[in-house]
Amino acid sequence: MPNVSFEHINKSYGNLAVLDGLNLDVEDSDFLVLLGPSGCGKTTLLNLLAGLVEVTSGRIMIGDRDVTELDPKDRGLAMVFQSYALYPTKTVRGNLRFGLAARKLDAAEIERRIAWASNLLQLDPLLGRKPAQLSGGQRQRVAIGRALVKHADVLLFDEPLSNLDAKLRTEMRLEIKKLHDELKPTIVYVTHDQIEAMTMATKIAVMNGGEIQQFGSPDEVYERPQNLFVAGFIGSPQMNLNPGVFSLSTGHPLAALRSGVQVDLSGYAFGHTPQEGEEIIVGFRPEHFSAPNGTVAEPAATFDLTVKIIERTGSDTILSLAYEDRLLAVRTEPDRASALHPGDTVSVAYPKNKLNVFAAGSGLRL
Amino acid sequence: MSDPLAVRPAIRLNAGTQEKPVLFPRRKSRINGRSVAVLVFLAMAAAFYCVPLYVLVVTSFKTMEQIRQGAIFALPTEWTWEPWNFAWNEACSGITCEGLKVGFWNSVKILIPSLIASISLSAVTGYALALWNVRWAGTFLFILFMAAFVPFQIIMFPLIQLTVHMGIYGSLWAVAFIHTVMTMPIVTLIFRNYYKDIPDELIKAAMIDSGSFWRIFGEIILPMSANILIVVLIMQITHIWNDYLIGVTFGGPGGQPMTVNLANLVTVSTGTVSYNANMAAALLTAIPPLVIYFVLGKFFVQGISAGAIKG
């Protein structure tokens, strides 16, 4: 299975530059997720790789082949679409066969591959049906089967799960992950759903405004977001980003938040230390807070705040605490929160080793 | 020239019937001056079409003796097929007296090649323009659009010269050729607009799977075209069958379609005028497009492409 690389990719429509000098390397058997909000250029990047859109300048390599000028069918890849894009007049078998017949494989090989894919994805009872007679999840499986039978080296997914309901989405997520573990293809997967990205990817490229904001493993992206965009985009509820001023006056680094709360930054490994008095932004993940009125081993800060909203999701409870003129999200165990009511005052502590600090000016991680 | 757009409302009507909102409870209809006026007007309009048709039908079954007595609204005292037989087999057109059947078969011979040529060429052109990156596609579409509205009479003379040079002037082939050329622009536009609505991702999938222009057309696009093919087929059959001007201009003596044959037959200047045979001939000429319309109308299938996208 080959690696895929984008080299200095520019893509513009008229005067509008969608991608500008983008570089990205996907390694062999990687499951790369392109993650970003709508209009960030992730689908454009995928279409460029598939050959459905032509690059303005730059080079795309699959393995050691330069595919920049090749037709989609000659690039040795297969794609699964958001709308599934099954051929409506063909049966499931016909859908699986179409791409193979076009490759002039012999009939026995075609049958063997269809049998393999239909076994893998449990399509056997569906082979004679037309797409209109299938449910959403079944259509999705057929679309994946149609991509798999081609034995393509690179599989592309364009938001394949976004038309499914929540339960099916969770199931299909597991199935796709399982397929990747078994078959080890190189996968490029576009989504705006961070749960999909976090659960399936071996690498995530977070994109915004046509630029890659951060490229790394899901854990890296989650634990050490490189800038404010990534910090705010990954995680639900979103990371609490609170502005303050950096100070060394007491001998150890601390942040004086606007609300007056002092955050001890001595547990934070600064990439480079900011100047005294520099504007910084301190990020707190909702799930790292202590239980209400509880404490943590090495607290960086403690907040005494009023409960505004309590959201129960079943496995977690999200407390929204009034903090300055906005809300501070805190995740907690449901039984810990059961006694709380809006209007109560609680004290929550945040541990030193879970802080994220960014420069207010550049938005970059410090 | 029958208006090709006339077919459109039929489709829209078809699509709309399911979703038509029902007004409930319905208002009680009251008979007042205005509704009476409307009814009278509608009745007159209906009579305007129905009375001549009635006269046409009953006269075609009457004997000449009864017709000579006047009373054109009377039912036939003696129903006879003789005028129909005469019109089909014996009526004289010019100096030949072989009836309308000559014209009928001429029309069929014109219809079939021009249908095949115009629909297949237009479908492929429309497919290319809608779904492939064709250089100058915009310009080409604009020219097609303009060409669709050029009146035939304006370019008739150059077309005659063209067919003379091609050596087909005065034959059925010339008529079929001109029909094909003249209907191509509008039919291509119809196909192009239909194919433009095919989901983008379906074409992308086909491009990645196959990438072959003809294979995608034959295996994916054509099977999805049943709806539009029926529409275009009805439109083309009606238009080509009912044409008179192209037939009379390009057909010559040996290549007269049924309409031209009919015109010659009813304007014969010697002997008595056989009204009954003329009426039968007119009805015979009008029947084929009607039959096609009723037969194919059933196949206005909805939702051929349902299931291609999310459901």
XYZ file of C-alpha atoms in Angstrom:
677
model
C 0.000 0.000 0.000
C 1.544 3.245 -1.118
C 1.971 6.512 0.631
C 0.311 9.613 -0.747
C 1.873 13.026 -0.861
C 0.684 16.457 -1.807
C 3.481 18.806 -2.792
C 2.927 22.591 -2.943
C -0.673 22.232 -4.000
C -2.394 25.376 -5.216
C -5.996 25.376 -6.231
C -7.915 28.445 -7.169
C -11.244 29.088 -8.808
C -10.733 32.288 -10.743
C -9.280 34.704 -8.227
C -10.350 32.718 -5.221
C -7.509 30.618 -3.840
C -8.931 27.616 -2.028
C -5.649 25.904 -1.295
C -2.385 27.761 -1.238
C 0.929 25.913 -1.209
C -0.342 22.952 0.752
C 1.991 20.087 1.678
C 0.846 16.838 3.227
C 2.274 13.335 3.473
C 0.118 10.324 4.175
C 2.089 7.267 5.084
C 1.567 3.757 3.986
C -1.572 2.198 5.552
C -2.369 5.382 7.380
C -5.953 6.273 8.112
C -5.826 9.992 7.507
C -8.828 12.070 8.442
C -9.155 15.524 6.950
C -11.137 17.377 9.564
C -12.460 20.885 9.395
C -15.539 23.058 9.201
C -17.515 23.458 5.983
C -15.650 25.296 3.264
C -12.195 24.654 4.703
C -10.985 22.964 1.509
C -10.962 19.383 2.773
C -13.297 18.061 0.102
C -11.417 20.001 -2.551
C -8.233 18.302 -1.395
C -9.901 14.899 -1.655
C -11.260 15.675 -5.115
C -7.789 16.751 -6.203
C -6.412 13.422 -5.050
C -9.208 11.555 -6.839
C -8.574 13.547 -10.009
C -12.115 14.897 -10.126
C -10.738 18.430 -9.887
C -7.506 19.585 -11.489
C -4.768 21.262 -9.488
C -3.786 24.795 -10.444
C -0.205 23.964 -9.605
C 1.679 21.437 -7.531
C 2.226 17.722 -7.598
C 0.348 14.724 -6.211
C 2.206 11.458 -5.748
C 0.744 8.044 -4.983
C 3.617 5.721 -4.129
C 6.324 6.705 -6.583
C 3.867 7.585 -9.329
C 3.151 11.191 -10.216
C -0.614 11.135 -10.691
C -1.138 14.873 -11.085
C -2.094 14.592 -14.752
C -3.763 11.173 -14.687
C -7.457 10.500 -15.217
C -9.395 9.414 -12.114
C -9.691 5.838 -13.323
C -5.925 5.481 -13.781
C -4.976 6.611 -10.289
C -5.593 3.272 -8.636
C -8.014 4.495 -6.020
C -11.608 3.996 -5.019
C -14.006 6.427 -3.435
C -17.059 6.311 -1.204
C -19.388 9.285 -1.438
C -21.612 11.062 1.023
C -24.701 10.339 -1.066
C -23.423 6.790 -1.736
C -23.823 7.491 -5.468
C -25.000 3.993 -6.296
C -26.023 3.437 -9.894
C -29.814 3.471 -9.555
C -30.630 1.220 -12.494
C -28.146 -1.482 -11.556
C -28.575 -4.157 -8.929
C -26.157 -4.358 -6.020
C -24.235 -6.983 -7.967
C -24.225 -4.714 -11.021
C -22.932 -1.857 -8.911
C -20.066 -3.954 -7.609
C -19.303 -5.304 -11.064
C -19.289 -2.037 -13.015
C -15.871 -0.856 -11.857
C -14.376 -4.304 -12.367
C -15.787 -4.887 -15.828
C -14.331 -1.551 -16.862
C -10.934 -2.921 -15.842
C -11.380 -5.868 -18.201
C -10.900 -8.481 -15.496
C -11.988 -11.980 -16.440
C -15.401 -13.172 -15.310
C -14.162 -15.666 -12.732
C -12.035 -13.038 -11.000
C -14.946 -10.602 -10.974
C -17.214 -13.206 -9.394
C -14.551 -14.098 -6.837
C -14.137 -10.477 -5.770
C -17.876 -9.817 -5.579
C -18.256 -12.923 -3.415
C -15.387 -11.751 -1.204
C -16.786 -8.250 -0.691
C -20.349 -9.416 -0.234
C -19.177 -11.889 2.382
C -17.090 -9.258 4.149
C -19.909 -6.726 4.272
C -22.830 -9.177 4.569
C -24.314 -8.159 1.243
C -25.309 -11.675 0.132
C -29.076 -11.272 0.592
C -28.978 -7.883 -1.142
C -27.091 -8.744 -4.322
C -30.193 -8.906 -6.505
C -31.776 -5.699 -5.239
C -31.764 -2.209 -6.691
C -30.457 0.696 -4.576
C -33.984 2.057 -4.138
C -34.886 -1.119 -2.250
C -32.097 -0.705 0.304
C -31.996 1.162 3.591
C -29.444 3.903 4.238
C -27.059 1.633 6.112
C -27.293 -1.040 3.424
C -26.605 1.498 0.695
C -23.575 2.644 2.611
C -22.287 -0.908 2.864
C -22.807 -1.419 -0.867
C -20.925 1.814 -1.572
C -18.042 0.606 0.574
C -18.196 -2.790 -1.128
C -18.038 -1.132 -4.520
C -14.854 0.606 -3.443
C -13.325 -2.503 -1.876
C -13.807 -4.901 -4.794
C -11.441 -2.842 -6.872
C -8.587 -3.743 -4.518
C -7.478 -0.153 -4.812
C -4.383 0.881 -2.914
C -5.936 4.091 -1.705
C -9.487 4.427 -0.442
C -11.149 7.825 -0.307
C -14.154 8.594 1.846
C -16.101 11.820 1.456
C -18.217 12.272 4.599
C -19.650 8.787 4.146
C -21.557 8.613 7.414
C -23.213 11.997 7.567
C -26.487 10.780 6.027
C -26.929 7.988 8.561
C -28.716 8.144 11.874
C -26.680 8.213 15.073
C -26.892 4.502 15.858
C -25.976 3.357 12.353
C -23.184 5.888 12.268
C -21.613 4.345 15.353
C -21.919 0.878 13.825
C -20.475 1.877 10.466
C -17.640 3.691 12.206
C -16.621 0.448 13.836
C -16.990 -1.465 10.587
C -14.804 0.933 8.672
C -12.222 0.819 11.438
C -12.323 -2.972 11.381
C -11.902 -2.999 7.604
C -8.870 -0.791 7.891
C -7.354 -3.034 10.558
C -7.922 -6.118 8.414
C -7.040 -4.878 4.953
C -4.629 -2.060 5.813
C -5.330 0.190 2.830
C -4.214 3.785 2.832
C -7.347 5.744 3.629
C -8.073 9.420 3.210
C -11.303 10.282 4.955
C -13.030 13.642 4.939
C -15.392 14.603 7.733
C -16.485 17.496 9.873
C -17.358 15.128 12.694
C -14.598 15.096 15.276
C -15.854 11.901 16.902
C -15.329 10.074 13.595
C -11.912 11.621 13.324
C -10.869 10.773 16.863
C -12.146 7.196 16.770
C -10.965 6.046 13.360
C -7.922 8.031 12.358
C -4.307 7.134 12.781
C -3.521 10.676 11.639
C -5.671 13.775 11.647
C -5.133 16.857 9.549
C -7.209 19.687 10.966
C -7.954 22.184 8.211
C -9.293 25.691 8.215
C -9.322 28.325 5.514
C -7.507 26.076 3.059
C -4.590 25.537 5.414
C -3.590 22.597 7.516
C -3.728 23.831 11.090
C -2.299 20.728 12.655
C -1.248 17.310 11.462
C -0.714 14.501 13.943
C -2.152 11.507 15.729
C -5.579 11.943 17.337
C -3.982 12.051 20.794
C -1.473 14.719 19.792
C -4.171 16.825 18.234
C -6.381 16.479 21.255
C -3.787 16.772 24.008
C -1.519 19.346 22.434
C -3.498 21.520 20.021
C -1.050 23.716 18.153
C -3.244 26.772 17.947
C -6.480 28.294 19.127
C -8.436 27.043 16.118
C -7.562 23.413 16.760
C -8.094 23.860 20.502
C -11.572 25.213 19.915
C -12.504 22.832 17.112
C -11.566 19.514 18.689
C -13.432 18.465 21.772
C -17.066 18.588 22.762
C -18.018 20.519 24.746
C -15.416 22.852 23.437
C -12.265 23.704 25.415
C -12.788 26.713 27.697
C -10.485 29.433 26.370
C -9.955 32.220 28.874
C -7.814 35.292 28.241
C -5.374 36.567 30.854
C -1.984 38.141 31.410
C 1.280 36.266 31.886
C 3.322 37.091 34.957
C 6.556 35.888 36.563
C 6.481 38.392 39.441
C 5.905 35.816 42.150
C 8.883 33.713 41.007
C 6.899 31.066 39.176
C 4.844 31.508 35.983
C 1.229 32.343 36.440
C -1.660 33.739 34.469
C -3.896 36.417 35.889
C -7.242 35.791 34.202
C -9.503 38.757 33.579
C -11.925 37.436 36.170
C -9.194 37.784 38.792
C -8.521 34.073 39.114
C -4.811 33.253 39.235
C -3.704 30.175 37.296
C -0.489 28.518 38.355
C 1.388 27.626 35.159
C 4.341 25.922 36.837
C 3.125 22.530 35.631
C 2.986 23.632 31.983
C 5.889 22.829 29.676
C 6.343 26.085 27.727
C 7.676 25.732 24.201
C 8.929 29.253 24.643
C 8.234 31.421 27.626
C 6.239 34.583 27.055
C 7.225 38.061 28.218
C 6.083 39.475 31.518
C 2.700 41.090 30.980
C 2.043 39.383 27.625
C -1.553 38.640 26.733
C -2.157 34.889 26.789
C -5.101 32.542 26.554
C -5.417 29.614 28.929
C -7.399 26.587 27.799
C -9.224 24.265 30.189
C -10.702 20.979 28.929
C -14.168 20.469 30.482
C -13.399 16.866 31.443
C -10.258 17.626 33.439
C -12.010 19.703 36.072
C -12.446 18.170 39.498
C -15.821 16.993 40.677
C -18.036 19.819 42.006
C -16.671 20.925 45.367
C -13.938 18.297 45.003
C -10.289 18.835 44.455
C -7.340 17.557 42.412
C -3.809 16.558 43.434
C -1.984 19.608 42.135
C -4.484 22.352 41.397
C -3.485 25.104 39.018
C -6.575 27.116 39.770
C -9.829 26.882 41.624
C -13.040 28.499 40.431
C -15.995 29.331 42.666
C -18.878 29.828 40.301
C -22.669 29.708 40.046
C -24.335 26.874 38.155
C -26.394 28.187 35.241
C -27.349 25.146 33.211
C -27.157 21.410 33.879
C -27.174 19.143 30.814
C -27.459 15.407 31.358
C -26.310 13.254 28.447
C -26.605 9.965 30.331
C -22.972 9.007 30.648
C -21.854 12.525 31.547
C -23.334 15.669 32.935
C -22.209 18.999 31.567
C -22.356 21.919 33.974
C -22.367 25.396 32.502
C -21.045 27.763 35.137
C -21.415 31.520 34.961
C -17.943 32.892 34.405
C -17.582 36.579 33.645
C -20.113 37.240 30.917
C -20.014 33.750 29.452
C -20.170 30.130 30.477
C -17.511 27.729 31.645
C -18.236 24.124 30.638
C -17.359 21.456 33.174
C -17.898 17.746 32.611
C -18.740 15.678 35.627
C -20.100 12.320 36.735
C -23.920 12.221 36.719
C -24.202 11.087 40.370
C -21.930 13.905 41.503
C -24.157 16.413 39.812
C -27.478 14.934 40.822
C -27.694 17.058 43.965
C -26.924 20.290 42.101
C -29.466 22.816 40.925
C -29.125 25.917 38.808
C -28.199 28.775 41.113
C -25.976 26.703 43.411
C -22.410 27.815 43.865
C -19.761 25.188 43.297
C -16.021 25.107 43.483
C -14.086 23.272 40.778
C -10.329 22.783 40.576
C -8.162 22.261 37.493
C -4.952 20.210 37.533
C -1.573 21.754 36.641
C -0.548 19.138 34.070
C -3.624 19.479 31.856
C -3.309 23.121 30.886
C -3.107 24.527 27.376
C -1.583 27.960 26.896
C -1.675 30.051 23.739
C -0.353 33.434 22.743
C -3.295 35.819 22.371
C -1.722 37.634 19.424
C -0.650 34.806 17.142
C -3.029 32.179 18.484
C -0.167 29.687 18.600
C 0.577 27.287 21.420
C 3.274 28.455 23.809
C -44.825 23.406 -36.628
C -46.174 21.886 -33.430
C -44.737 23.525 -30.374
C -42.259 21.155 -28.740
C -42.755 22.833 -25.403
C -46.372 21.791 -25.477
C -45.378 18.430 -24.042
C -43.897 19.943 -20.905
C -47.061 20.688 -18.943
C -48.007 17.042 -19.190
C -44.952 16.086 -17.160
C -45.414 18.786 -14.604
C -49.040 17.841 -14.199
C -47.997 14.266 -13.677
C -45.453 15.147 -11.030
C -47.787 17.450 -9.212
C -50.797 15.213 -8.826
C -49.567 13.496 -5.684
C -48.728 16.618 -3.761
C -51.711 18.675 -4.741
C -53.153 20.121 -1.558
C -56.719 19.232 -0.834
C -58.921 22.098 0.219
C -61.075 20.876 3.055
C -63.783 21.586 3.907
C -64.537 22.690 0.402
C -66.471 25.839 -0.116
C -70.013 25.302 -1.300
C -70.216 26.243 -4.923
C -72.942 28.774 -5.504
C -74.466 29.443 -8.873
C -74.208 33.107 -9.599
C -73.868 35.339 -12.620
C -70.151 34.960 -12.833
C -70.063 31.179 -12.730
C -72.804 30.993 -15.333
C -70.763 33.242 -17.610
C -67.729 31.069 -17.121
C -69.692 27.910 -17.833
C -71.192 29.373 -20.982
C -67.794 30.442 -22.188
C -66.275 27.024 -21.487
C -69.162 25.260 -23.170
C -68.699 27.429 -26.242
C -64.987 26.758 -26.291
C -65.606 23.032 -26.003
C -68.188 23.157 -28.748
C -65.724 25.016 -30.910
C -63.537 21.902 -30.900
C -66.146 19.197 -30.567
C -68.673 20.190 -33.195
C -66.256 20.098 -36.154
C -64.831 16.834 -34.828
C -68.321 15.408 -34.572
C -69.104 16.487 -38.127
C -65.805 15.012 -39.288
C -66.493 11.638 -37.712
C -70.145 11.267 -38.735
C -69.552 12.491 -42.264
C -66.808 9.942 -42.773
C -69.339 7.200 -42.159
C -72.085 8.604 -44.391
C -72.861 7.772 -47.986
C -72.578 10.554 -50.569
C -76.354 10.441 -51.142
C -77.001 11.384 -47.530
C -74.349 14.102 -47.595
C -75.954 15.692 -50.646
C -79.193 16.063 -48.676
C -77.456 18.560 -46.364
C -78.178 18.096 -42.646
C -74.541 17.827 -41.724
C -75.302 17.203 -38.030
C -77.487 14.166 -38.677
C -76.179 10.736 -37.782
C -75.545 8.425 -40.743
C -78.720 6.662 -41.835
C -76.528 3.851 -43.066
C -73.102 3.407 -41.461
C -70.499 2.564 -44.077
C -66.746 1.928 -44.067
C -66.626 2.543 -47.781
C -65.213 6.151 -47.539
C -62.425 4.897 -45.247
C -61.585 2.123 -47.663
C -61.678 4.546 -50.569
C -59.432 7.075 -48.798
C -56.914 4.419 -47.782
C -56.750 2.461 -51.046
C -58.144 4.360 -54.009
C -58.264 8.130 -53.566
C -56.349 10.090 -56.163
C -53.508 12.375 -55.303
C -52.256 14.141 -58.404
C -52.178 11.544 -61.170
C -51.767 8.433 -59.010
C -54.826 6.848 -57.484
C -53.482 4.532 -54.790
C -55.010 6.203 -51.778
C -53.474 7.470 -48.579
C -51.564 4.301 -47.791
C -48.689 5.472 -49.990
C -48.360 8.600 -47.901
C -48.727 6.625 -44.704
C -45.805 4.353 -45.521
C -43.779 7.315 -46.737
C -44.369 9.006 -43.397
C -43.285 5.876 -41.560
C -40.139 5.700 -43.692
C -39.386 9.321 -42.881
C -40.235 8.967 -39.219
C -38.064 5.999 -38.315
C -34.657 7.192 -39.561
C -35.227 10.751 -38.366
C -36.288 9.529 -34.926
C -33.269 7.277 -34.579
C -30.836 9.875 -35.873
C -32.185 12.884 -33.998
C -32.674 11.155 -30.644
C -29.392 9.266 -30.590
C -27.316 12.242 -31.721
C -29.076 14.627 -29.368
C -28.866 12.303 -26.375
C -25.128 11.821 -26.789
C -24.527 15.532 -27.407
C -26.674 16.487 -24.433
C -24.836 13.967 -22.253
C -21.445 15.324 -23.316
C -22.497 18.926 -22.751
C -24.038 18.248 -19.373
C -21.563 15.917 -17.748
C -18.201 16.205 -19.455
C -15.768 19.054 -19.672
C -16.369 20.154 -23.227
C -14.292 23.024 -24.484
C -16.498 25.973 -25.517
C -19.510 24.208 -24.039
C -21.057 27.536 -23.033
C -20.709 29.020 -26.491
C -22.004 25.847 -28.059
C -25.047 25.860 -25.806
C -25.766 29.458 -26.690
C -25.610 28.641 -30.398
C -27.902 25.669 -29.887
C -30.310 27.883 -28.010
C -30.319 30.425 -30.828
C -30.649 27.717 -33.456
C -33.668 26.267 -31.724
C -35.547 29.479 -32.437
C -34.593 30.097 -36.051
C -37.775 29.810 -38.160
C -37.508 27.107 -40.763
C -38.767 29.321 -43.569
C -35.726 31.588 -43.272
C -33.214 28.861 -44.028
C -35.388 26.810 -46.342
C -33.706 27.874 -49.569
C -30.107 27.242 -48.451
C -31.219 23.878 -47.115
C -32.699 22.989 -50.489
C -29.379 23.776 -52.140
C -27.576 21.759 -49.522
C -29.725 18.684 -50.088
C -29.412 19.079 -53.862
C -25.628 19.036 -53.470
C -25.889 15.999 -51.259
C -27.908 14.305 -53.988
C -30.854 13.459 -51.764
C -33.224 16.283 -52.697
C -36.672 15.045 -53.654
C -36.461 11.814 -51.667
C -37.644 10.533 -48.317
C -34.054 10.775 -47.112
C -34.019 14.527 -47.651
C -37.142 14.917 -45.536
C -35.713 12.689 -42.792
C -32.394 14.530 -42.924
C -34.012 17.957 -42.598
C -36.203 16.786 -39.737
C -33.134 15.489 -37.926
C -31.198 18.699 -38.434
C -34.066 21.015 -37.575
C -35.038 19.265 -34.326
C -31.509 18.595 -33.062
C -31.021 21.905 -31.208
C -34.151 21.762 -29.091
C -33.864 18.022 -28.433
C -30.203 18.397 -27.459
C -31.148 21.167 -25.028
C -33.856 18.977 -23.521
C -31.435 16.093 -22.998
C -28.758 18.394 -21.685
C -31.087 19.907 -19.101
C -32.272 16.482 -18.031
C -28.744 15.128 -17.625
C -27.645 18.255 -15.774
C -29.897 17.180 -12.905
C -28.210 13.808 -12.461
C -26.454 13.895 -9.086
C -22.891 15.069 -9.344
C -21.508 12.298 -7.170
C -23.014 9.628 -9.404
C -20.943 10.900 -12.300
C -17.867 11.216 -10.125
C -18.307 7.599 -9.040
C -18.619 6.529 -12.667
C -15.537 8.552 -13.611
C -13.488 6.771 -10.963
C -14.966 3.353 -11.755
C -14.748 3.479 -15.496
C -13.937 6.839 -17.021
C -15.118 5.686 -20.438
C -17.411 8.122 -22.224
C -19.426 5.417 -24.006
C -19.499 2.913 -21.178
C -20.837 5.481 -18.721
C -23.407 6.597 -21.278
C -24.524 3.116 -22.184
C -24.528 1.510 -18.759
C -25.367 4.315 -16.368
C -26.908 7.284 -18.141
C -29.057 5.674 -20.828
C -30.866 3.334 -18.413
C -31.728 6.424 -16.340
C -33.153 8.218 -19.372
C -36.412 6.326 -19.847
C -38.506 9.310 -18.757
C -36.959 11.820 -21.047
C -36.755 9.360 -23.956
C -40.516 8.851 -23.812
C -41.099 12.593 -23.669
C -38.798 13.265 -26.603
C -40.231 10.331 -28.534
C -43.781 11.626 -28.229
C -42.647 15.126 -29.074
C -40.700 14.024 -32.133
C -43.312 11.622 -33.486
C -46.039 14.237 -33.230
C -43.861 16.917 -34.740
C -42.496 14.865 -37.630
C -45.783 13.184 -38.434
C -47.758 16.423 -38.486
C -45.203 18.320 -40.546
C -46.350 19.532 -43.930
C -43.899 22.196 -45.034
C -40.704 20.153 -44.915
C -42.437 17.234 -46.612
C -43.834 19.296 -49.456
C -40.559 21.194 -49.953
C -38.022 18.393 -49.805
C -40.017 15.256 -50.593
C -40.591 15.762 -54.299
C -43.138 13.583 -56.083
C -41.792 10.290 -54.745
C -41.259 11.314 -51.164
C -44.496 12.805 -50.015
C -45.459 12.166 -46.426
C -49.047 11.493 -45.444
C -49.877 15.139 -44.733
C -48.873 16.197 -48.238
C -50.742 13.253 -49.651
C -53.823 14.300 -47.705
C -53.610 17.878 -48.930
C -53.374 16.740 -52.544
C -56.220 14.342 -52.037
C -58.694 16.874 -50.678
C -57.811 19.598 -53.171
C -58.373 17.416 -56.205
C -60.065 19.636 -58.752
C -61.767 17.182 -61.084
C -64.986 15.298 -60.513
C -67.173 15.546 -57.451
C -65.813 16.269 -54.029
C -66.047 13.119 -51.891
C -66.586 14.757 -48.545
C -66.925 11.471 -46.744
C -63.612 10.153 -48.131
C -61.891 13.452 -47.346
C -63.078 13.342 -43.750
C -61.940 9.735 -43.409
C -58.547 10.653 -44.880
C -58.131 13.528 -42.431
C -58.958 11.241 -39.526
C -56.586 8.549 -40.787
C -53.763 11.080 -40.902
C -54.472 12.306 -37.396
C -54.738 8.899 -35.769
C -51.071 7.738 -35.548
C -49.767 10.523 -33.258
C -52.851 10.107 -31.058
C -52.261 6.388 -30.745
C -48.611 6.980 -29.850
C -49.622 9.499 -27.251
C -52.082 7.172 -25.586
C -49.790 4.146 -25.693
C -46.588 5.817 -24.503
C -48.336 8.151 -22.092
C -48.682 5.167 -19.771
C -44.934 4.903 -19.526
C -44.404 8.350 -18.070
C -42.719 6.647 -15.174
C -41.789 8.773 -12.234
C -38.723 8.539 -10.076
C -36.486 6.383 -12.274
C -33.466 7.732 -10.465
C -34.941 7.399 -6.979
C -32.508 5.686 -4.666
C -29.402 7.065 -6.308
C -29.035 9.573 -3.556
C -29.967 9.297 0.051
C -33.476 8.190 0.796
